[in-house]
Short mmCIF file of C-alpha atoms and ligand atoms in Angstrom, two decimals:
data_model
loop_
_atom_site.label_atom_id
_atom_site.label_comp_id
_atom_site.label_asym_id
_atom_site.label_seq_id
_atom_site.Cartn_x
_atom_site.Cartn_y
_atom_site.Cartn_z
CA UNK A 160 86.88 67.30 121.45
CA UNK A 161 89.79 65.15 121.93
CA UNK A 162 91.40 65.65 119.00
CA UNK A 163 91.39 69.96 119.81
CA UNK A 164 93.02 68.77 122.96
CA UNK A 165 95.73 67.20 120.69
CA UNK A 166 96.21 70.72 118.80
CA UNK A 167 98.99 73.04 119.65
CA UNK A 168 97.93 75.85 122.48
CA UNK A 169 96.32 78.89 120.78
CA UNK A 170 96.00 82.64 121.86
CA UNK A 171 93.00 83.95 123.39
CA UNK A 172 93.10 87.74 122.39
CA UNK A 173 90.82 88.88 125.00
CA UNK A 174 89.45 92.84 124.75
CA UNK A 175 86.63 95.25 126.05
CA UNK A 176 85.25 95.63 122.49
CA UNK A 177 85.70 93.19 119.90
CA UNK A 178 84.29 94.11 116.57
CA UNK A 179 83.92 91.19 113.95
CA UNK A 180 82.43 93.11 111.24
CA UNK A 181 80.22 90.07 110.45
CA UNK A 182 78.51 90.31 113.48
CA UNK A 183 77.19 92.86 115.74
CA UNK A 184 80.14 94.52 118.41
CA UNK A 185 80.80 92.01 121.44
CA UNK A 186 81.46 93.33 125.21
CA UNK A 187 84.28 91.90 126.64
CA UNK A 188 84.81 90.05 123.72
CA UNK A 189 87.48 87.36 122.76
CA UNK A 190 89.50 85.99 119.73
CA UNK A 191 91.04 82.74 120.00
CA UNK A 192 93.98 82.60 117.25
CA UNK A 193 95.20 78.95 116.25
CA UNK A 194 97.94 77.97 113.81
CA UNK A 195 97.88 81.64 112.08
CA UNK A 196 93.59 80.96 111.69
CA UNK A 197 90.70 82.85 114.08
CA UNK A 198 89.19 79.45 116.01
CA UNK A 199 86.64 81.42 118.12
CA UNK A 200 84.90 84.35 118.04
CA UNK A 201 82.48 85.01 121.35
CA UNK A 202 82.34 86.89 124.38
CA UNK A 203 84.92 85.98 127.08
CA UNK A 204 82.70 84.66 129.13
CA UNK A 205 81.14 82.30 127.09
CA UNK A 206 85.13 80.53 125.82
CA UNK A 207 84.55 76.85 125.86
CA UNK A 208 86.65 75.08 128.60
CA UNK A 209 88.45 72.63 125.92
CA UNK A 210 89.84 75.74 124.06
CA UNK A 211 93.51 75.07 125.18
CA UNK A 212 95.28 78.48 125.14
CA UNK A 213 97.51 81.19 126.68
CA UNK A 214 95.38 83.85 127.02
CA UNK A 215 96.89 87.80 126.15
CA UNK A 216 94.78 90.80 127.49
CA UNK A 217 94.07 93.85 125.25
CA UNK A 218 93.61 96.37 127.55
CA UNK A 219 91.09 99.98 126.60
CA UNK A 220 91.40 98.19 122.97
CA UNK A 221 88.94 97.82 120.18
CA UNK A 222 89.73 94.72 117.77
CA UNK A 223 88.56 94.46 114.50
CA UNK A 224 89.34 92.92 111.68
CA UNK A 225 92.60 93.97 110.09
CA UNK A 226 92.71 96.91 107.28
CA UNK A 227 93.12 96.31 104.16
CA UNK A 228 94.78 99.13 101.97
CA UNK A 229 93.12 98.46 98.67
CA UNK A 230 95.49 100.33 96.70
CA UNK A 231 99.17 101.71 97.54
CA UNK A 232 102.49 102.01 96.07
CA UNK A 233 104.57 101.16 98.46
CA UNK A 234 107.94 102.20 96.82
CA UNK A 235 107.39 106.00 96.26
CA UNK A 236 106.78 106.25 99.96
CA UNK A 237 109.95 108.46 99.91
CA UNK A 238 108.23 111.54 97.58
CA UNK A 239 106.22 111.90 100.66
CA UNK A 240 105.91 115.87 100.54
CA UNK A 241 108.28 116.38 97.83
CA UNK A 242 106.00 116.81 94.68
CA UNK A 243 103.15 118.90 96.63
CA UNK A 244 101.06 121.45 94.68
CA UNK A 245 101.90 120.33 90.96
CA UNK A 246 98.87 119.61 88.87
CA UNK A 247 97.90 116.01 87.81
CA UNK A 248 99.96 115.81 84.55
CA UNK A 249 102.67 117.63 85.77
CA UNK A 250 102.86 115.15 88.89
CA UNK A 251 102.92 112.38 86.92
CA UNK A 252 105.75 113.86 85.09
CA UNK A 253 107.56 114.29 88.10
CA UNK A 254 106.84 110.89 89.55
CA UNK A 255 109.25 109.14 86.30
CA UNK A 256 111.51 111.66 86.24
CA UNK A 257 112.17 110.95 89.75
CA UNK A 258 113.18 107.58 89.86
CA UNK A 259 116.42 108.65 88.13
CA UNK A 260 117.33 111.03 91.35
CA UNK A 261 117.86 108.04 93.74
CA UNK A 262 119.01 104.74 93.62
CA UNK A 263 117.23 101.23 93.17
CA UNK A 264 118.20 100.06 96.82
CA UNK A 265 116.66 104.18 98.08
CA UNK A 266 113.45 102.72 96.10
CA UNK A 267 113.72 99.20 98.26
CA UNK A 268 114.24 101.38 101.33
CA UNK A 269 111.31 103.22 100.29
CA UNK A 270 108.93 100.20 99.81
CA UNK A 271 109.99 98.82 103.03
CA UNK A 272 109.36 101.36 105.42
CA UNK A 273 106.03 101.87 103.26
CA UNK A 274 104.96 98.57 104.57
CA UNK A 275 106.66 99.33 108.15
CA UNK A 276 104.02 102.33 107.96
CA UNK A 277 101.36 100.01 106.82
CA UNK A 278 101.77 97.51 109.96
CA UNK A 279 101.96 101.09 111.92
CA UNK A 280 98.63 102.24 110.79
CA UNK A 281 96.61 98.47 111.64
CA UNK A 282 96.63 97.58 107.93
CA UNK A 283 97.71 93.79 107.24
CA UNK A 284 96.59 93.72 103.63
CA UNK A 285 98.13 96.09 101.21
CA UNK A 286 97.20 95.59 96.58
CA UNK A 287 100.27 97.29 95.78
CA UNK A 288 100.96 98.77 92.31
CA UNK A 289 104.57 99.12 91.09
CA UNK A 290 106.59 98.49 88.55
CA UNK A 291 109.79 96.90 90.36
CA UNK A 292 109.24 93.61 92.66
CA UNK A 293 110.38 96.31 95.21
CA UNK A 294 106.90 96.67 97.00
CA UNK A 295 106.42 92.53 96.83
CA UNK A 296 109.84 91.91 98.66
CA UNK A 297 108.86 94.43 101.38
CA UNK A 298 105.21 92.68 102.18
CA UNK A 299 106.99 89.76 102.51
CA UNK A 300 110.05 90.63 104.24
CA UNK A 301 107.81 92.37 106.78
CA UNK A 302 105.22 89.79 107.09
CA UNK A 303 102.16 91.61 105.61
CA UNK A 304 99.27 90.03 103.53
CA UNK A 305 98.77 91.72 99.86
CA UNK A 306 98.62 91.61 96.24
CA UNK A 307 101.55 92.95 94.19
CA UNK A 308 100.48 94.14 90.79
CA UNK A 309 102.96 94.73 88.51
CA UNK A 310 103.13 97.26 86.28
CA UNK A 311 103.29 98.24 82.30
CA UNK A 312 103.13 100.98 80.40
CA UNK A 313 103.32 101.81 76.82
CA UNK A 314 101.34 104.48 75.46
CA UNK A 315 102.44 103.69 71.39
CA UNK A 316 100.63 99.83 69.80
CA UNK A 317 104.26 99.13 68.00
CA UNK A 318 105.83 99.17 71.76
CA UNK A 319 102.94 96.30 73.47
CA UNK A 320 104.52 93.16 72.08
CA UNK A 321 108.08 94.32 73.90
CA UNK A 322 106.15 95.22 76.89
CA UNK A 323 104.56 92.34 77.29
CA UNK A 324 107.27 90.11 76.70
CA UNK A 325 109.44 92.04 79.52
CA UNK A 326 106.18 92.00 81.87
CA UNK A 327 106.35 88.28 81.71
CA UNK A 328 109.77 88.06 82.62
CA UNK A 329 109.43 89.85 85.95
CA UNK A 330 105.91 88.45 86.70
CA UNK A 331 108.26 85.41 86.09
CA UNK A 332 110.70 86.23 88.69
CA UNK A 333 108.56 87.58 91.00
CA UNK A 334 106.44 84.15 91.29
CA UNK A 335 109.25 82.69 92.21
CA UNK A 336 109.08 84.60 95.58
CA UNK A 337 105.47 84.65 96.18
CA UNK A 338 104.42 83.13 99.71
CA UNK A 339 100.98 82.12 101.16
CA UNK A 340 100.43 85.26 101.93
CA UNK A 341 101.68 87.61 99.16
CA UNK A 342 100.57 87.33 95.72
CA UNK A 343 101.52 88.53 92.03
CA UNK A 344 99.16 90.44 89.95
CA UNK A 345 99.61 92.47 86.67
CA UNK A 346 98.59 95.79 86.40
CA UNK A 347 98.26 98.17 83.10
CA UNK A 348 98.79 101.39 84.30
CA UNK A 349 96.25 103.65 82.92
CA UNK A 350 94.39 104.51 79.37
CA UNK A 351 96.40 107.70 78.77
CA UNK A 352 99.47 105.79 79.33
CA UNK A 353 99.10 102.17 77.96
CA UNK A 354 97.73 101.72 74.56
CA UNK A 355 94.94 99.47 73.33
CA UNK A 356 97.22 97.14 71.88
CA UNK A 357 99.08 96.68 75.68
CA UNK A 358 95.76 96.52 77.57
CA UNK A 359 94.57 93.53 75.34
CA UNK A 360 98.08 91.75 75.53
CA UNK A 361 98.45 91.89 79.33
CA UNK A 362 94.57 90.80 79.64
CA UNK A 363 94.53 88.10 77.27
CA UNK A 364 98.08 87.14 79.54
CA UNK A 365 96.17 87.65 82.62
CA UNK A 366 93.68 85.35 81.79
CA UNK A 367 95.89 82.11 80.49
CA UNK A 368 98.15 82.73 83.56
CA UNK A 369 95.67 83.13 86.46
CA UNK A 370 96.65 86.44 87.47
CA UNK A 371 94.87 89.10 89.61
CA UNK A 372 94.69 92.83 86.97
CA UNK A 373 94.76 95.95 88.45
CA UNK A 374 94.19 99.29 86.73
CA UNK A 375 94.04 102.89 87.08
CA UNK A 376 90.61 104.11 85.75
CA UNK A 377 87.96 106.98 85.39
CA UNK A 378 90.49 108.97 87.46
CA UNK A 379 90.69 112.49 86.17
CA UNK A 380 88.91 114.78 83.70
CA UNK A 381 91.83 114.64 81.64
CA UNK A 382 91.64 111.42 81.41
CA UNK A 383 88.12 111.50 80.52
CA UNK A 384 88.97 113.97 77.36
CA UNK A 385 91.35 111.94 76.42
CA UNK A 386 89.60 108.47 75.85
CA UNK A 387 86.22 109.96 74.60
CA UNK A 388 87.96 113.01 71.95
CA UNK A 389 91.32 112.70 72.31
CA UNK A 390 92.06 115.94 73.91
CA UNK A 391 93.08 117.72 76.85
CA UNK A 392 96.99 117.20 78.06
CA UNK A 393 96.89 114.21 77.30
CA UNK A 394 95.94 114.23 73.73
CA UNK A 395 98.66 117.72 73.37
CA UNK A 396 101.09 115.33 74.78
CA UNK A 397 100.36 112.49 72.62
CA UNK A 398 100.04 115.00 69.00
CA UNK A 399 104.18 116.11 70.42
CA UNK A 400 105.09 112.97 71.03
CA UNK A 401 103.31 111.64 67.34
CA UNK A 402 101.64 109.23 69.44
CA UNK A 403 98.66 107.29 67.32
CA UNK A 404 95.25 108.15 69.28
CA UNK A 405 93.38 105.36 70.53
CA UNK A 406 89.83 104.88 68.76
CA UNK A 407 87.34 107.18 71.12
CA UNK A 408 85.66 105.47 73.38
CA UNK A 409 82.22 106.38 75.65
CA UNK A 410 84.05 106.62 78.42
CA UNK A 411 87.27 105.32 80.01
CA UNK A 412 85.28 101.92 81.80
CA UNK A 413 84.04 101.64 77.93
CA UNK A 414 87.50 101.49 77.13
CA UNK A 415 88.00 98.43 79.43
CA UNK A 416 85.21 96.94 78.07
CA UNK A 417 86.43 97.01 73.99
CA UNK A 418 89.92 95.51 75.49
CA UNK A 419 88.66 92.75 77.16
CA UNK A 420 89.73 93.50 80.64
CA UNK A 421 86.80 94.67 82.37
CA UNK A 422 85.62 90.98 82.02
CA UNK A 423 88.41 89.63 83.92
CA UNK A 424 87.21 91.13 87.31
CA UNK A 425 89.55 93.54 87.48
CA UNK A 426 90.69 95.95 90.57
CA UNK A 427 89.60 99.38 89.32
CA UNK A 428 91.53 102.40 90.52
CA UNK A 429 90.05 105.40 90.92
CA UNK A 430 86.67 105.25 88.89
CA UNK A 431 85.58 108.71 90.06
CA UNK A 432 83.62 109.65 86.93
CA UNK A 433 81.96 106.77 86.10
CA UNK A 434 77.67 107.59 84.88
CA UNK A 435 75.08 105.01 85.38
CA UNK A 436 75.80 102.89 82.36
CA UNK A 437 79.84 102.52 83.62
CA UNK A 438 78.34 101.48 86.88
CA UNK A 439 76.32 98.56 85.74
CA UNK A 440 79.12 97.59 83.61
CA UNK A 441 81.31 97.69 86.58
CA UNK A 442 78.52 95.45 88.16
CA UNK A 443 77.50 92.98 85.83
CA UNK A 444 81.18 92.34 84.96
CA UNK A 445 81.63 91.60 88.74
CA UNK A 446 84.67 94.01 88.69
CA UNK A 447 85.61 95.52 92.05
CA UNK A 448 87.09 99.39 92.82
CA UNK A 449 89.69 100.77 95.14
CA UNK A 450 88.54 104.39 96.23
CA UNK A 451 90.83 106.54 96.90
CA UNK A 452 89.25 109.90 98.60
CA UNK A 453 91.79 111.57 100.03
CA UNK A 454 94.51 111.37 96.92
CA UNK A 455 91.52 112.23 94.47
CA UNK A 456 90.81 115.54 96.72
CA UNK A 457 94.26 115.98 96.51
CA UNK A 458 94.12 117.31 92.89
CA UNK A 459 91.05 117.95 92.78
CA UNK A 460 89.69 115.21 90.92
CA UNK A 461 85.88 115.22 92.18
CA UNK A 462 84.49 112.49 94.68
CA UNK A 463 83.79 108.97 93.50
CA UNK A 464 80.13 108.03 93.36
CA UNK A 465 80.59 105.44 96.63
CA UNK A 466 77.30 105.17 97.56
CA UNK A 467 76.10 104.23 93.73
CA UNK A 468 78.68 101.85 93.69
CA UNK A 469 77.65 100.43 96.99
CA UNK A 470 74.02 100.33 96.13
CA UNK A 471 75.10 98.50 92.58
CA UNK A 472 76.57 95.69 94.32
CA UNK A 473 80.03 96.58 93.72
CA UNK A 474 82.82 95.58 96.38
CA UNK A 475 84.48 99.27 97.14
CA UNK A 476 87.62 99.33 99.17
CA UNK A 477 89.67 102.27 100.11
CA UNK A 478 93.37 102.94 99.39
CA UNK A 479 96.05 105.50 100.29
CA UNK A 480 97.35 105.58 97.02
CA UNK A 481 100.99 106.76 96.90
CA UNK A 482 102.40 108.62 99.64
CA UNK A 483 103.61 111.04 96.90
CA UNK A 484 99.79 112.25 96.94
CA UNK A 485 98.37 112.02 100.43
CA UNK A 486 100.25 112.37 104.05
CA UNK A 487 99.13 109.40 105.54
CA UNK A 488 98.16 105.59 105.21
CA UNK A 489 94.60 105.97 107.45
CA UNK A 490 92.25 103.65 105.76
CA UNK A 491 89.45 104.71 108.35
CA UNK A 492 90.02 108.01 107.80
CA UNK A 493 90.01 107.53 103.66
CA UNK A 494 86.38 105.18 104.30
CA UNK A 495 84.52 107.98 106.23
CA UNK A 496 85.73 110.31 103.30
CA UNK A 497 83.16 108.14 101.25
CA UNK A 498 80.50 108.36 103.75
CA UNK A 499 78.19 106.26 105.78
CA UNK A 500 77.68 105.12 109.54
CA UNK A 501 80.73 104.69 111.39
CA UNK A 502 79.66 100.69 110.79
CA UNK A 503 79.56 101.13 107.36
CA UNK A 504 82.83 102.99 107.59
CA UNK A 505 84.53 100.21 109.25
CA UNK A 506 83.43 97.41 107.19
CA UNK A 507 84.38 99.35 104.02
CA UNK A 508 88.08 99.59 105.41
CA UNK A 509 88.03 95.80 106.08
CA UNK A 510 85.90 93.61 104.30
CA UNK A 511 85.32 95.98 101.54
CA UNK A 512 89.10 95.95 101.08
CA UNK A 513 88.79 91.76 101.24
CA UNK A 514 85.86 91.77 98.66
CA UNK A 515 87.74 94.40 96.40
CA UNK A 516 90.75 92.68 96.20
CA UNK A 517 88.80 89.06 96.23
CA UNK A 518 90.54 87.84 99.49
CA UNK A 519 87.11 87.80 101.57
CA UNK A 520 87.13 83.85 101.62
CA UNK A 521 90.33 84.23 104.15
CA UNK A 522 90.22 87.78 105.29
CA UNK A 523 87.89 91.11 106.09
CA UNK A 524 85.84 89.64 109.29
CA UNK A 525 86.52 88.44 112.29
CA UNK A 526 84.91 84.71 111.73
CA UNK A 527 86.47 80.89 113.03
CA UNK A 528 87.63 79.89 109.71
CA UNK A 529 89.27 82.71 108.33
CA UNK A 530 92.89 83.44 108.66
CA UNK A 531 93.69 85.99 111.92
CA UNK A 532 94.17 88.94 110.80
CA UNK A 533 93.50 91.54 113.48
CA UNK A 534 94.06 95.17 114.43
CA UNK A 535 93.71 96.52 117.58
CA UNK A 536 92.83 100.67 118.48
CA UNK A 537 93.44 102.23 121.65
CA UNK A 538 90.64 103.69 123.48
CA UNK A 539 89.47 105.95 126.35
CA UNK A 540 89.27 104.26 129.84
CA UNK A 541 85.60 105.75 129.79
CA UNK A 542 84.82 104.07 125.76
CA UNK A 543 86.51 101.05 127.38
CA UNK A 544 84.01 100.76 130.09
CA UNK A 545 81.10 102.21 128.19
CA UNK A 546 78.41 99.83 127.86
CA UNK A 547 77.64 101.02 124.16
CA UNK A 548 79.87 99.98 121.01
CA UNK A 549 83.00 102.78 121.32
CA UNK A 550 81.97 103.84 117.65
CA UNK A 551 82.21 107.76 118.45
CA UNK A 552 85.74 106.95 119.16
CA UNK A 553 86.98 103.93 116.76
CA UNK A 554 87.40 105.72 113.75
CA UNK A 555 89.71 108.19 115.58
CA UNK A 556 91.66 105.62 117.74
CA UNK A 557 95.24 104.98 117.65
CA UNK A 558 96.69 101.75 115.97
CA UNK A 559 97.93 99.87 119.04
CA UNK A 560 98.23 96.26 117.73
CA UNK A 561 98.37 94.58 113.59
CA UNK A 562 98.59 90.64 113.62
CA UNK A 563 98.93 88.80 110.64
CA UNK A 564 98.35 85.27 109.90
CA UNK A 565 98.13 85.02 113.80
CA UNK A 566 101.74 86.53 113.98
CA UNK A 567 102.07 89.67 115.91
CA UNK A 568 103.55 92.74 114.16
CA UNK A 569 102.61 95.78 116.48
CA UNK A 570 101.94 94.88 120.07
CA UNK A 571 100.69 97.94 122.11
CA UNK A 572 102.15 100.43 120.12
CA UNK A 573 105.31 98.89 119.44
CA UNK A 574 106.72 97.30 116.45
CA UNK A 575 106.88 93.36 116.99
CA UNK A 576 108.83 90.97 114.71
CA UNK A 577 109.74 91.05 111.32
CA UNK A 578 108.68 93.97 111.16
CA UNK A 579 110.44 95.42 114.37
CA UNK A 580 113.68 93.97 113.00
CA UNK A 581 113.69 96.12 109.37
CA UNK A 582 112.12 99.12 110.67
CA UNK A 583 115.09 100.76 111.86
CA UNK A 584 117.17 100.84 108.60
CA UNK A 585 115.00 101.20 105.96
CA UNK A 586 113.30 104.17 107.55
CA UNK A 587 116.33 105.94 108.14
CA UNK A 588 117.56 105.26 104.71
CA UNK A 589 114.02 105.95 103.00
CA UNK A 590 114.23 109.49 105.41
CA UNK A 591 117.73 110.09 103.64
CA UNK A 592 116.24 109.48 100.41
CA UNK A 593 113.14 112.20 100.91
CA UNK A 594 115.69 114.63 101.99
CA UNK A 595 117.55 114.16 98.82
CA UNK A 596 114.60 114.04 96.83
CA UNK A 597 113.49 117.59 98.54
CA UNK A 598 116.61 119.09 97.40
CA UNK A 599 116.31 118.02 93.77
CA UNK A 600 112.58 119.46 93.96
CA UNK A 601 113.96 122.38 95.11
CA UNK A 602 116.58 123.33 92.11
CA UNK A 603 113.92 121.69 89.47
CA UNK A 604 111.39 124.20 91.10
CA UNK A 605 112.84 127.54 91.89
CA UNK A 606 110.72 129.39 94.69
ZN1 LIG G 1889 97.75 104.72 92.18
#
């Protein structure tokens, strides 16, 4: 006891609802934050007299555990709205031929207020996918938690030992700015898009460097054609383009499997055709998926199997994907998309997100021990007083506070911090840049 009288003062968050996700939904509940880590968990009441601290009232707030975005790219928050209705293939298209319209610091801009979003929306953990360090500067610069995968692509064998070698180099660089809370990862893009040769290469790399994969998988029908017979778009594409066909596989998680990458516990994108046999697969290799319902609906991709997934074992977490294919960065509203109870909801859009991107040992629940991550929603005076869990309401609730490794990012509503400080430019620049990027949609697609 003496020696927690020693300690600096902590906060004591306290709240009308506190939900931990590990434990059932506490009344007048309180959080007691200590050098960036959750000390105490309890209701109010019950805080121990030594607990030294300042104590902060959340008033008609719910606090969970932060959200965790399972899968975003941060830097093409700027196509928000400007690639709408194009098929899949066409999209994708679209995406590379648009980072040639603006310019690299538009793409910062863009990853920046992507993460000022983030913080908006309650999320403190973001696994972004990109293939600049763009979306890894702009976690850290605005004091989120996350995994940056970086990404390759390479669709012909002859071009994997190049891309490798150049992945290396910015996985290089981009260690060198990797903090406690944001780390590198690789990520092959997709099997329509990175050959055999390349997903073996960055696996085998993976592997002898320690670093977290990431991949998108089992995403489309297209996709589908294309790894078991080689046809579809992307097989036309490849025949123009005299790309060599990779061998057929089963299916595109059987694909993973022959490269070696499923076995390295990778982050699988997508996976919204996946049959029984890719599902225990998935499980027995321990590999974890990022669901993302809302982008998948957006072209009409089908529903990933969630609850098969769920009842395999598997660690499912939702993401946003790109902003370039959805309209918003709501990770509750993207978990009830996959169904369940409004608890099962919840705990899918935190520590499913923490289990899918393997940071549950320091994040997803509101536990002493793990780091303090938090996210507060406002509710009704009458869910405030209510003497039943405000569930009905929760999943509806606006983002009022995001804390991060104990420091505050949103506080009622408003911006806080780091965050507060780069919000103002980078979202006017990143709104310059979508207006831009509008107008070249508009000449490349005549009404
Ligand atoms: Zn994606």
């Amino acid at each position: 006891m003496s020696e927690r009288r020693e300690r600096s003062w902590g906060v004591c968050y306290s709240a009308p609802w506190v939900l931990p996700v590990s434990a059932p939904p506490i009344r007048e509940g309180a959080v007691v934050v200590e050098g960036g880590a959750i000390a105490w968990v309890g209701a109010r009441a019950a805080l121990p007299d030594e607990l030294r601290v300042r104590h902060e009232r959340l008033e008609r707030i719910a606090l969970t555990p932060g959200l965790v975005n399972a899968h975003a790219h941060l830097d093409l928050t700027i196509l928000r709205g400007v690639l709408d209705g194009l098929p899949f293939f066409d999209w994708i298209r679209a995406v590379v031929a648009a980072r040639d319209e603006v310019g690299d610091s538009d793409w910062r801009a863009s990853a920046t207020a992507g993460a000022v979003e983030a913080v908006r929306a309650g999320i403190t953990t973001v696994g972004d996918t990109a293939p600049t360090l763009a979306s890894l500067d702009a976690l850290v610069a605005c004091g989120l938690r996350g995994i940056a995968y970086l990404e390759t692509f390479g669709p012909h064998p002859d071009m994997a030992a190049g891309a490798l070698e150049e992945l290396a180099q910015r996985v290089a660089a981009a260690r060198g700015r990797e903090t406690p809370l944001v780390r590198v990862g690789v990520s092959p893009h997709a099997p329509y898009s990175t050959s055999e040769a390349l997903y073996r290469g960055v696996s085998e790399y993976a592997a002898r460097e320690n670093l977290r994969l990431a991949t998108h998988v089992a995403e489309s029908a297209d996709e589908t054609a294309f790894v078991t017979r080689g046809e579809g778009p992307f097989g036309a594409m490849f025949a123009r383009r005299s790309l060599p066909l990779p061998a057929p596989a089963l299916s595109p998680v059987a694909f993973l499997e022959r490269t070696g990458t499923l076995a390295l516990r990778p982050l699988l994108i997508h996976a919204v055709r996946c049959d029984a046999a890719d599902t225990a697969a998935i499980a027995s290799a321990q590999a974890t998926i990022a669901t993302c319902p809302h982008s998948n609906a957006w072209f009409g991709h089908g529903r990933a199997p969630v609850g098969a997934y769920e009842a395999a074992g598997i660690a499912v977490g939702v993401g946003s994907d790109s902003l370039a294919s959805n309209d918003a960065m709501d990770m509750r509203r993207e978990s009830s998309a996959a169904g369940g109870t409004p608890e099962q909801v919840l705990a899918r859009a935190t520590l499913g997100g923490a289990r899918a991107l393997q940071l549950d040992a320091a994040i997803g629940t509101l536990e002493p021990g793990k780091r303090a991550d938090l996210a507060g929603f406002g509710l009704s005076d009458a869910a405030a007083a209510a003497g039943a869990p405000p569930w009905h309401e929760l999943l509806g609730a606006p983002p009022r506070w995001t804390v991060v490794d104990g420091n505050v990012l949103m506080r009622g509503g408003a911006l806080a911090g780091v965050a507060a400080a780069l919000a103002p430019q980078a979202e006017a620049a990143a709104a310059a840049a979508n207006r831009r990027l509008r107008e070249w949609r508009a000449r490349v697609t005549p009404a």
